[in-house]
Amino acid sequence: MALFLTQLMNGIGSGVVYASLGLAIVLIFRTTGVLNFAQGEMALFATYITWELTQSPLPVWLAILISMGIAFIAGVLIERVIVRPVEKASPLVLVIVTIGMFLAFNALAQLFFGVDAKALPRAYPDHSWIIGGVVLRSDTFVLVGVLAIECLALWLLLQRTKLGLALRAVASNPDSARLLGISAATMLMLGWGLASALGALAGALVVPTTTGLTAGSMQSVLIFSFAGVALGGFDSPLGAVVGGLIIGVAGALTQQYLPALSGIEIIVPFGLILLVLMFRPQGLFGQSKVERV
């Protein structure tokens, strides 16, 4: 039982990372209808900026906040310069554009920061506790706490502010929002900016728990984040959180109890997604849409 609980906690630690990046994916999808395949590499580039800032005497948390601000501005510019000119194009064109951004950010990260692994400092002490045979790590508690703060902040923004109401109005019906005097273009830029900032935070917190910051650090995180969003629902922030946690826990338990089967930790979570989507294509918390023809 102690081993099971230890792996459960490890899975939760991984799951909250997938959920954090998943929230960014959902935020962009809800405001623009675009699946941003470059979300992970945008977070990677912001994490490199965080690393660069920590090479000066700046405290780690201040470096993270500055990189989040830079990521926000970059997200706004990306929506304005790259995405908006093709926003009326077919979904395939938008997919190609975001995949192109994925490749571009990855290449730029290697060009500006090199290919060697970087040691990104932790923003908090690394501690472990053993209680009743269960290993508890500070990583898990910090990541869960940050995710809870993100969810609360997004809920307050979307449900308790005029800006959040405008964002939801544009996401629901851009044409009607424009008739009410809401600048849909501004809201779309804000959506991209907020998502980029969330991605920067996720990258800065997850990379120190791995072997180092490299050009491939966020690629597996992006894959599992997309899996969690698909499981929970692309239009549901709650679904992104729940889906990310399910993927994280399923992967950790599978890796522990079926270690002899190579790659099984990937097969089981995606098999679970396939099973759910067969009966609920919109995901666990996604909304089904009915269109009249």
PDB file of C-alpha atoms in Angstrom, residues 27-270:
ATOM      1  CA  LEU A  27      -7.488  28.944 -22.766  1.00  0.00           C
ATOM      2  CA  ILE A  28      -6.332  29.510 -26.345  1.00  0.00           C
ATOM      3  CA  PHE A  29      -8.856  27.041 -27.752  1.00  0.00           C
ATOM      4  CA  ARG A  30     -11.756  28.645 -25.888  1.00  0.00           C
ATOM      5  CA  THR A  31     -10.875  32.181 -26.960  1.00  0.00           C
ATOM      6  CA  THR A  32      -9.722  31.555 -30.529  1.00  0.00           C
ATOM      7  CA  GLY A  33     -10.772  28.034 -31.481  1.00  0.00           C
ATOM      8  CA  VAL A  34      -7.131  27.193 -32.300  1.00  0.00           C
ATOM      9  CA  LEU A  35      -5.304  24.094 -31.056  1.00  0.00           C
ATOM     10  CA  ASN A  36      -1.859  25.505 -30.372  1.00  0.00           C
ATOM     11  CA  PHE A  37       0.649  22.728 -31.053  1.00  0.00           C
ATOM     12  CA  ALA A  38       3.442  25.196 -30.306  1.00  0.00           C
ATOM     13  CA  GLN A  39       2.372  25.713 -26.692  1.00  0.00           C
ATOM     14  CA  GLY A  40       5.098  23.461 -25.310  1.00  0.00           C
ATOM     15  CA  GLU A  41       7.908  25.070 -27.313  1.00  0.00           C
ATOM     16  CA  MET A  42       6.678  28.550 -26.399  1.00  0.00           C
ATOM     17  CA  ALA A  43       6.940  27.446 -22.773  1.00  0.00           C
ATOM     18  CA  LEU A  44      10.392  26.003 -23.514  1.00  0.00           C
ATOM     19  CA  PHE A  45      11.660  29.306 -24.909  1.00  0.00           C
ATOM     20  CA  ALA A  46      10.264  31.191 -21.907  1.00  0.00           C
ATOM     21  CA  THR A  47      11.990  28.692 -19.611  1.00  0.00           C
ATOM     22  CA  TYR A  48      15.293  29.378 -21.343  1.00  0.00           C
ATOM     23  CA  ILE A  49      14.696  33.078 -20.671  1.00  0.00           C
ATOM     24  CA  THR A  50      14.121  32.216 -17.010  1.00  0.00           C
ATOM     25  CA  TRP A  51      17.424  30.313 -16.975  1.00  0.00           C
ATOM     26  CA  GLU A  52      19.218  33.256 -18.585  1.00  0.00           C
ATOM     27  CA  LEU A  53      17.829  35.628 -15.965  1.00  0.00           C
ATOM     28  CA  THR A  54      18.955  33.345 -13.128  1.00  0.00           C
ATOM     29  CA  GLN A  55      22.539  33.649 -14.358  1.00  0.00           C
ATOM     30  CA  SER A  56      22.429  37.197 -12.988  1.00  0.00           C
ATOM     31  CA  PRO A  57      21.867  37.879  -9.252  1.00  0.00           C
ATOM     32  CA  LEU A  58      18.078  37.854  -9.753  1.00  0.00           C
ATOM     33  CA  PRO A  59      16.129  35.565  -7.376  1.00  0.00           C
ATOM     34  CA  VAL A  60      14.507  32.589  -9.107  1.00  0.00           C
ATOM     35  CA  TRP A  61      10.922  33.650  -8.399  1.00  0.00           C
ATOM     36  CA  LEU A  62      11.601  37.142  -9.769  1.00  0.00           C
ATOM     37  CA  ALA A  63      13.168  35.594 -12.887  1.00  0.00           C
ATOM     38  CA  ILE A  64      10.041  33.454 -13.351  1.00  0.00           C
ATOM     39  CA  LEU A  65       7.746  36.478 -13.016  1.00  0.00           C
ATOM     40  CA  ILE A  66       9.800  38.471 -15.528  1.00  0.00           C
ATOM     41  CA  SER A  67       9.798  35.573 -18.016  1.00  0.00           C
ATOM     42  CA  MET A  68       6.020  35.261 -17.574  1.00  0.00           C
ATOM     43  CA  GLY A  69       5.688  38.946 -18.438  1.00  0.00           C
ATOM     44  CA  ILE A  70       7.891  38.505 -21.498  1.00  0.00           C
ATOM     45  CA  ALA A  71       5.904  35.404 -22.491  1.00  0.00           C
ATOM     46  CA  PHE A  72       2.655  37.383 -22.162  1.00  0.00           C
ATOM     47  CA  ILE A  73       3.928  40.092 -24.516  1.00  0.00           C
ATOM     48  CA  ALA A  74       5.245  37.450 -26.926  1.00  0.00           C
ATOM     49  CA  GLY A  75       1.870  35.683 -26.930  1.00  0.00           C
ATOM     50  CA  VAL A  76       0.101  38.937 -27.750  1.00  0.00           C
ATOM     51  CA  LEU A  77       2.507  39.623 -30.619  1.00  0.00           C
ATOM     52  CA  ILE A  78       2.215  36.067 -31.961  1.00  0.00           C
ATOM     53  CA  GLU A  79      -1.564  36.339 -32.127  1.00  0.00           C
ATOM     54  CA  ARG A  80      -1.385  39.740 -33.795  1.00  0.00           C
ATOM     55  CA  VAL A  81       1.392  39.054 -36.300  1.00  0.00           C
ATOM     56  CA  ILE A  82       1.211  35.320 -37.056  1.00  0.00           C
ATOM     57  CA  VAL A  83      -2.206  33.949 -36.140  1.00  0.00           C
ATOM     58  CA  ARG A  84      -4.595  36.771 -37.000  1.00  0.00           C
ATOM     59  CA  PRO A  85      -3.724  36.952 -40.711  1.00  0.00           C
ATOM     60  CA  VAL A  86      -4.820  33.308 -41.080  1.00  0.00           C
ATOM     61  CA  GLU A  87      -7.605  33.175 -38.487  1.00  0.00           C
ATOM     62  CA  LYS A  88     -10.276  32.929 -41.207  1.00  0.00           C
ATOM     63  CA  ALA A  89      -8.425  30.157 -43.013  1.00  0.00           C
ATOM     64  CA  SER A  90      -9.263  26.471 -42.798  1.00  0.00           C
ATOM     65  CA  PRO A  91      -8.434  24.529 -39.618  1.00  0.00           C
ATOM     66  CA  LEU A  92      -5.705  22.677 -41.532  1.00  0.00           C
ATOM     67  CA  VAL A  93      -3.906  25.962 -42.251  1.00  0.00           C
ATOM     68  CA  LEU A  94      -4.019  26.908 -38.562  1.00  0.00           C
ATOM     69  CA  VAL A  95      -2.629  23.497 -37.611  1.00  0.00           C
ATOM     70  CA  ILE A  96       0.231  23.929 -40.080  1.00  0.00           C
ATOM     71  CA  VAL A  97       0.962  27.413 -38.717  1.00  0.00           C
ATOM     72  CA  THR A  98       1.166  26.204 -35.104  1.00  0.00           C
ATOM     73  CA  ILE A  99       3.341  23.230 -36.111  1.00  0.00           C
ATOM     74  CA  GLY A 100       5.597  25.676 -37.942  1.00  0.00           C
ATOM     75  CA  MET A 101       5.783  27.753 -34.752  1.00  0.00           C
ATOM     76  CA  PHE A 102       6.666  24.568 -32.848  1.00  0.00           C
ATOM     77  CA  LEU A 103       9.660  23.963 -35.123  1.00  0.00           C
ATOM     78  CA  ALA A 104      10.669  27.626 -35.157  1.00  0.00           C
ATOM     79  CA  PHE A 105      10.706  28.066 -31.365  1.00  0.00           C
ATOM     80  CA  ASN A 106      12.635  24.832 -30.908  1.00  0.00           C
ATOM     81  CA  ALA A 107      15.239  25.899 -33.464  1.00  0.00           C
ATOM     82  CA  LEU A 108      15.498  29.414 -32.023  1.00  0.00           C
ATOM     83  CA  ALA A 109      16.007  28.023 -28.524  1.00  0.00           C
ATOM     84  CA  GLN A 110      18.952  25.938 -29.752  1.00  0.00           C
ATOM     85  CA  LEU A 111      20.323  28.862 -31.773  1.00  0.00           C
ATOM     86  CA  PHE A 112      20.256  31.385 -28.928  1.00  0.00           C
ATOM     87  CA  PHE A 113      20.961  29.153 -25.932  1.00  0.00           C
ATOM     88  CA  GLY A 114      22.890  26.194 -27.355  1.00  0.00           C
ATOM     89  CA  VAL A 115      22.222  22.470 -27.227  1.00  0.00           C
ATOM     90  CA  ASP A 116      23.901  21.662 -23.916  1.00  0.00           C
ATOM     91  CA  ALA A 117      21.690  20.853 -20.936  1.00  0.00           C
ATOM     92  CA  LYS A 118      21.180  23.790 -18.577  1.00  0.00           C
ATOM     93  CA  ALA A 119      20.721  23.503 -14.816  1.00  0.00           C
ATOM     94  CA  LEU A 120      17.700  25.630 -13.943  1.00  0.00           C
ATOM     95  CA  PRO A 121      17.672  26.487 -10.213  1.00  0.00           C
ATOM     96  CA  ARG A 122      14.701  25.487  -8.121  1.00  0.00           C
ATOM     97  CA  ALA A 123      12.380  28.178  -6.839  1.00  0.00           C
ATOM     98  CA  TYR A 124      11.933  26.246  -3.585  1.00  0.00           C
ATOM     99  CA  PRO A 125      13.949  23.770  -1.449  1.00  0.00           C
ATOM    100  CA  ASP A 126      13.993  20.133  -2.544  1.00  0.00           C
ATOM    101  CA  HIS A 127      12.843  18.025   0.396  1.00  0.00           C
ATOM    102  CA  SER A 128      11.447  14.523   0.847  1.00  0.00           C
ATOM    103  CA  TRP A 129       9.556  13.053   3.784  1.00  0.00           C
ATOM    104  CA  ILE A 130       8.719   9.446   4.587  1.00  0.00           C
ATOM    105  CA  ILE A 131       5.460   9.047   6.494  1.00  0.00           C
ATOM    106  CA  GLY A 132       4.201   5.540   7.090  1.00  0.00           C
ATOM    107  CA  GLY A 133       6.421   4.271   4.300  1.00  0.00           C
ATOM    108  CA  VAL A 134       4.964   6.795   1.821  1.00  0.00           C
ATOM    109  CA  VAL A 135       7.502   9.105   0.174  1.00  0.00           C
ATOM    110  CA  LEU A 136       6.268  12.690  -0.028  1.00  0.00           C
ATOM    111  CA  ARG A 137       8.216  15.265  -2.023  1.00  0.00           C
ATOM    112  CA  SER A 138       8.190  19.030  -1.881  1.00  0.00           C
ATOM    113  CA  ASP A 139       7.837  19.051  -5.693  1.00  0.00           C
ATOM    114  CA  THR A 140       4.359  17.542  -5.449  1.00  0.00           C
ATOM    115  CA  PHE A 141       3.106  19.991  -2.823  1.00  0.00           C
ATOM    116  CA  VAL A 142       4.510  23.052  -4.592  1.00  0.00           C
ATOM    117  CA  LEU A 143       3.152  22.035  -8.001  1.00  0.00           C
ATOM    118  CA  VAL A 144      -0.286  21.244  -6.573  1.00  0.00           C
ATOM    119  CA  GLY A 145      -0.310  24.581  -4.758  1.00  0.00           C
ATOM    120  CA  VAL A 146       0.663  26.505  -7.892  1.00  0.00           C
ATOM    121  CA  LEU A 147      -2.003  24.716  -9.925  1.00  0.00           C
ATOM    122  CA  ALA A 148      -4.624  25.552  -7.290  1.00  0.00           C
ATOM    123  CA  ILE A 149      -3.613  29.222  -7.415  1.00  0.00           C
ATOM    124  CA  GLU A 150      -3.784  29.184 -11.233  1.00  0.00           C
ATOM    125  CA  CYS A 151      -7.261  27.671 -11.184  1.00  0.00           C
ATOM    126  CA  LEU A 152      -8.485  30.163  -8.576  1.00  0.00           C
ATOM    127  CA  ALA A 153      -7.002  33.109 -10.482  1.00  0.00           C
ATOM    128  CA  LEU A 154      -8.557  31.976 -13.763  1.00  0.00           C
ATOM    129  CA  TRP A 155     -11.929  31.409 -12.100  1.00  0.00           C
ATOM    130  CA  LEU A 156     -11.874  34.867 -10.527  1.00  0.00           C
ATOM    131  CA  LEU A 157     -10.801  36.418 -13.830  1.00  0.00           C
ATOM    132  CA  LEU A 158     -13.418  34.676 -15.959  1.00  0.00           C
ATOM    133  CA  GLN A 159     -16.319  34.723 -13.506  1.00  0.00           C
ATOM    134  CA  ARG A 160     -15.857  37.857 -11.413  1.00  0.00           C
ATOM    135  CA  THR A 161     -14.430  40.538 -13.721  1.00  0.00           C
ATOM    136  CA  LYS A 162     -15.693  42.502 -16.715  1.00  0.00           C
ATOM    137  CA  LEU A 163     -12.576  41.452 -18.615  1.00  0.00           C
ATOM    138  CA  GLY A 164     -13.414  37.809 -17.989  1.00  0.00           C
ATOM    139  CA  LEU A 165     -16.989  38.399 -19.136  1.00  0.00           C
ATOM    140  CA  ALA A 166     -15.664  39.950 -22.340  1.00  0.00           C
ATOM    141  CA  LEU A 167     -13.320  37.001 -22.889  1.00  0.00           C
ATOM    142  CA  ARG A 168     -16.174  34.542 -22.441  1.00  0.00           C
ATOM    143  CA  ALA A 169     -18.431  36.577 -24.730  1.00  0.00           C
ATOM    144  CA  VAL A 170     -15.859  36.567 -27.530  1.00  0.00           C
ATOM    145  CA  ALA A 171     -15.226  32.847 -27.028  1.00  0.00           C
ATOM    146  CA  SER A 172     -18.963  32.132 -27.185  1.00  0.00           C
ATOM    147  CA  ASN A 173     -19.951  34.360 -30.120  1.00  0.00           C
ATOM    148  CA  PRO A 174     -17.403  36.840 -31.527  1.00  0.00           C
ATOM    149  CA  ASP A 175     -19.876  38.528 -33.887  1.00  0.00           C
ATOM    150  CA  SER A 176     -22.419  39.231 -31.146  1.00  0.00           C
ATOM    151  CA  ALA A 177     -19.626  40.439 -28.850  1.00  0.00           C
ATOM    152  CA  ARG A 178     -18.532  42.962 -31.471  1.00  0.00           C
ATOM    153  CA  LEU A 179     -22.104  44.283 -31.708  1.00  0.00           C
ATOM    154  CA  LEU A 180     -21.970  44.932 -27.959  1.00  0.00           C
ATOM    155  CA  GLY A 181     -18.831  47.024 -28.333  1.00  0.00           C
ATOM    156  CA  ILE A 182     -16.343  44.394 -27.206  1.00  0.00           C
ATOM    157  CA  SER A 183     -13.062  44.395 -29.100  1.00  0.00           C
ATOM    158  CA  ALA A 184     -12.752  40.780 -30.156  1.00  0.00           C
ATOM    159  CA  ALA A 185      -9.224  41.381 -31.468  1.00  0.00           C
ATOM    160  CA  THR A 186      -8.068  42.646 -28.077  1.00  0.00           C
ATOM    161  CA  MET A 187      -9.649  39.717 -26.258  1.00  0.00           C
ATOM    162  CA  LEU A 188      -7.997  37.225 -28.596  1.00  0.00           C
ATOM    163  CA  MET A 189      -4.610  38.814 -27.996  1.00  0.00           C
ATOM    164  CA  LEU A 190      -5.170  38.687 -24.236  1.00  0.00           C
ATOM    165  CA  GLY A 191      -6.116  35.015 -24.470  1.00  0.00           C
ATOM    166  CA  TRP A 192      -2.852  34.175 -26.229  1.00  0.00           C
ATOM    167  CA  GLY A 193      -0.890  36.311 -23.798  1.00  0.00           C
ATOM    168  CA  LEU A 194      -2.391  34.665 -20.717  1.00  0.00           C
ATOM    169  CA  ALA A 195      -1.844  31.192 -22.152  1.00  0.00           C
ATOM    170  CA  SER A 196       1.797  31.989 -22.917  1.00  0.00           C
ATOM    171  CA  ALA A 197       2.353  33.236 -19.373  1.00  0.00           C
ATOM    172  CA  LEU A 198       0.821  30.060 -17.912  1.00  0.00           C
ATOM    173  CA  GLY A 199       3.088  27.972 -20.127  1.00  0.00           C
ATOM    174  CA  ALA A 200       6.144  29.893 -18.953  1.00  0.00           C
ATOM    175  CA  LEU A 201       5.227  29.182 -15.333  1.00  0.00           C
ATOM    176  CA  ALA A 202       4.699  25.483 -16.040  1.00  0.00           C
ATOM    177  CA  GLY A 203       8.070  25.176 -17.759  1.00  0.00           C
ATOM    178  CA  ALA A 204       9.962  26.995 -15.012  1.00  0.00           C
ATOM    179  CA  LEU A 205       8.530  24.687 -12.350  1.00  0.00           C
ATOM    180  CA  VAL A 206       8.795  21.341 -14.136  1.00  0.00           C
ATOM    181  CA  VAL A 207      12.284  21.578 -15.666  1.00  0.00           C
ATOM    182  CA  PRO A 208      14.169  21.691 -12.312  1.00  0.00           C
ATOM    183  CA  THR A 209      12.546  18.344 -11.415  1.00  0.00           C
ATOM    184  CA  THR A 210      14.065  16.694 -14.530  1.00  0.00           C
ATOM    185  CA  THR A 211      17.624  16.011 -15.695  1.00  0.00           C
ATOM    186  CA  GLY A 212      18.047  19.532 -17.087  1.00  0.00           C
ATOM    187  CA  LEU A 213      16.812  22.086 -19.584  1.00  0.00           C
ATOM    188  CA  THR A 214      17.284  20.923 -23.181  1.00  0.00           C
ATOM    189  CA  ALA A 215      15.560  21.542 -26.494  1.00  0.00           C
ATOM    190  CA  GLY A 216      13.382  18.456 -25.914  1.00  0.00           C
ATOM    191  CA  SER A 217      12.385  19.177 -22.315  1.00  0.00           C
ATOM    192  CA  MET A 218       8.775  20.173 -23.030  1.00  0.00           C
ATOM    193  CA  GLN A 219       7.908  17.815 -25.874  1.00  0.00           C
ATOM    194  CA  SER A 220       6.766  14.853 -23.769  1.00  0.00           C
ATOM    195  CA  VAL A 221       4.965  17.272 -21.432  1.00  0.00           C
ATOM    196  CA  LEU A 222       3.102  18.731 -24.423  1.00  0.00           C
ATOM    197  CA  ILE A 223       2.055  15.273 -25.639  1.00  0.00           C
ATOM    198  CA  PHE A 224       0.660  14.261 -22.265  1.00  0.00           C
ATOM    199  CA  SER A 225      -0.946  17.682 -21.793  1.00  0.00           C
ATOM    200  CA  PHE A 226      -2.790  17.287 -25.089  1.00  0.00           C
ATOM    201  CA  ALA A 227      -3.800  13.813 -23.967  1.00  0.00           C
ATOM    202  CA  GLY A 228      -5.198  15.205 -20.714  1.00  0.00           C
ATOM    203  CA  VAL A 229      -7.078  17.958 -22.541  1.00  0.00           C
ATOM    204  CA  ALA A 230      -8.527  15.438 -24.996  1.00  0.00           C
ATOM    205  CA  LEU A 231      -9.645  13.308 -22.071  1.00  0.00           C
ATOM    206  CA  GLY A 232     -11.164  16.171 -20.108  1.00  0.00           C
ATOM    207  CA  GLY A 233     -12.507  18.257 -22.992  1.00  0.00           C
ATOM    208  CA  PHE A 234     -10.843  20.930 -25.117  1.00  0.00           C
ATOM    209  CA  ASP A 235     -13.284  23.620 -23.975  1.00  0.00           C
ATOM    210  CA  SER A 236     -13.177  22.838 -20.249  1.00  0.00           C
ATOM    211  CA  PRO A 237     -10.541  24.197 -17.809  1.00  0.00           C
ATOM    212  CA  LEU A 238     -11.824  21.716 -15.218  1.00  0.00           C
ATOM    213  CA  GLY A 239     -11.434  18.958 -17.787  1.00  0.00           C
ATOM    214  CA  ALA A 240      -7.808  19.995 -18.412  1.00  0.00           C
ATOM    215  CA  VAL A 241      -7.049  19.676 -14.691  1.00  0.00           C
ATOM    216  CA  VAL A 242      -8.858  16.375 -14.171  1.00  0.00           C
ATOM    217  CA  GLY A 243      -7.561  14.915 -17.436  1.00  0.00           C
ATOM    218  CA  GLY A 244      -3.982  15.907 -16.654  1.00  0.00           C
ATOM    219  CA  LEU A 245      -4.175  14.312 -13.213  1.00  0.00           C
ATOM    220  CA  ILE A 246      -5.653  11.099 -14.638  1.00  0.00           C
ATOM    221  CA  ILE A 247      -2.890  10.873 -17.254  1.00  0.00           C
ATOM    222  CA  GLY A 248      -0.186  11.527 -14.666  1.00  0.00           C
ATOM    223  CA  VAL A 249      -1.479   8.956 -12.180  1.00  0.00           C
ATOM    224  CA  ALA A 250      -2.157   6.328 -14.867  1.00  0.00           C
ATOM    225  CA  GLY A 251       1.354   6.724 -16.248  1.00  0.00           C
ATOM    226  CA  ALA A 252       3.047   6.496 -12.843  1.00  0.00           C
ATOM    227  CA  LEU A 253       1.094   3.411 -11.741  1.00  0.00           C
ATOM    228  CA  THR A 254       1.623   1.674 -15.075  1.00  0.00           C
ATOM    229  CA  GLN A 255       5.360   2.341 -15.001  1.00  0.00           C
ATOM    230  CA  GLN A 256       5.566   0.908 -11.486  1.00  0.00           C
ATOM    231  CA  TYR A 257       3.459  -2.224 -11.873  1.00  0.00           C
ATOM    232  CA  LEU A 258       4.223  -3.113 -15.504  1.00  0.00           C
ATOM    233  CA  PRO A 259       7.922  -2.211 -15.815  1.00  0.00           C
ATOM    234  CA  ALA A 260       8.803  -5.153 -18.055  1.00  0.00           C
ATOM    235  CA  LEU A 261       6.698  -3.878 -20.953  1.00  0.00           C
ATOM    236  CA  SER A 262       8.640  -1.147 -22.724  1.00  0.00           C
ATOM    237  CA  GLY A 263       6.558   1.932 -23.510  1.00  0.00           C
ATOM    238  CA  ILE A 264       3.504   0.649 -21.637  1.00  0.00           C
ATOM    239  CA  GLU A 265       3.398   3.856 -19.562  1.00  0.00           C
ATOM    240  CA  ILE A 266       2.405   5.663 -22.784  1.00  0.00           C
ATOM    241  CA  ILE A 267       0.058   3.010 -24.146  1.00  0.00           C
ATOM    242  CA  VAL A 268      -2.167   2.719 -21.072  1.00  0.00           C
ATOM    243  CA  PRO A 269      -3.047   6.445 -20.699  1.00  0.00           C
ATOM    244  CA  PHE A 270      -3.767   6.790 -24.419  1.00  0.00           C
TER     245      PHE A 270
END
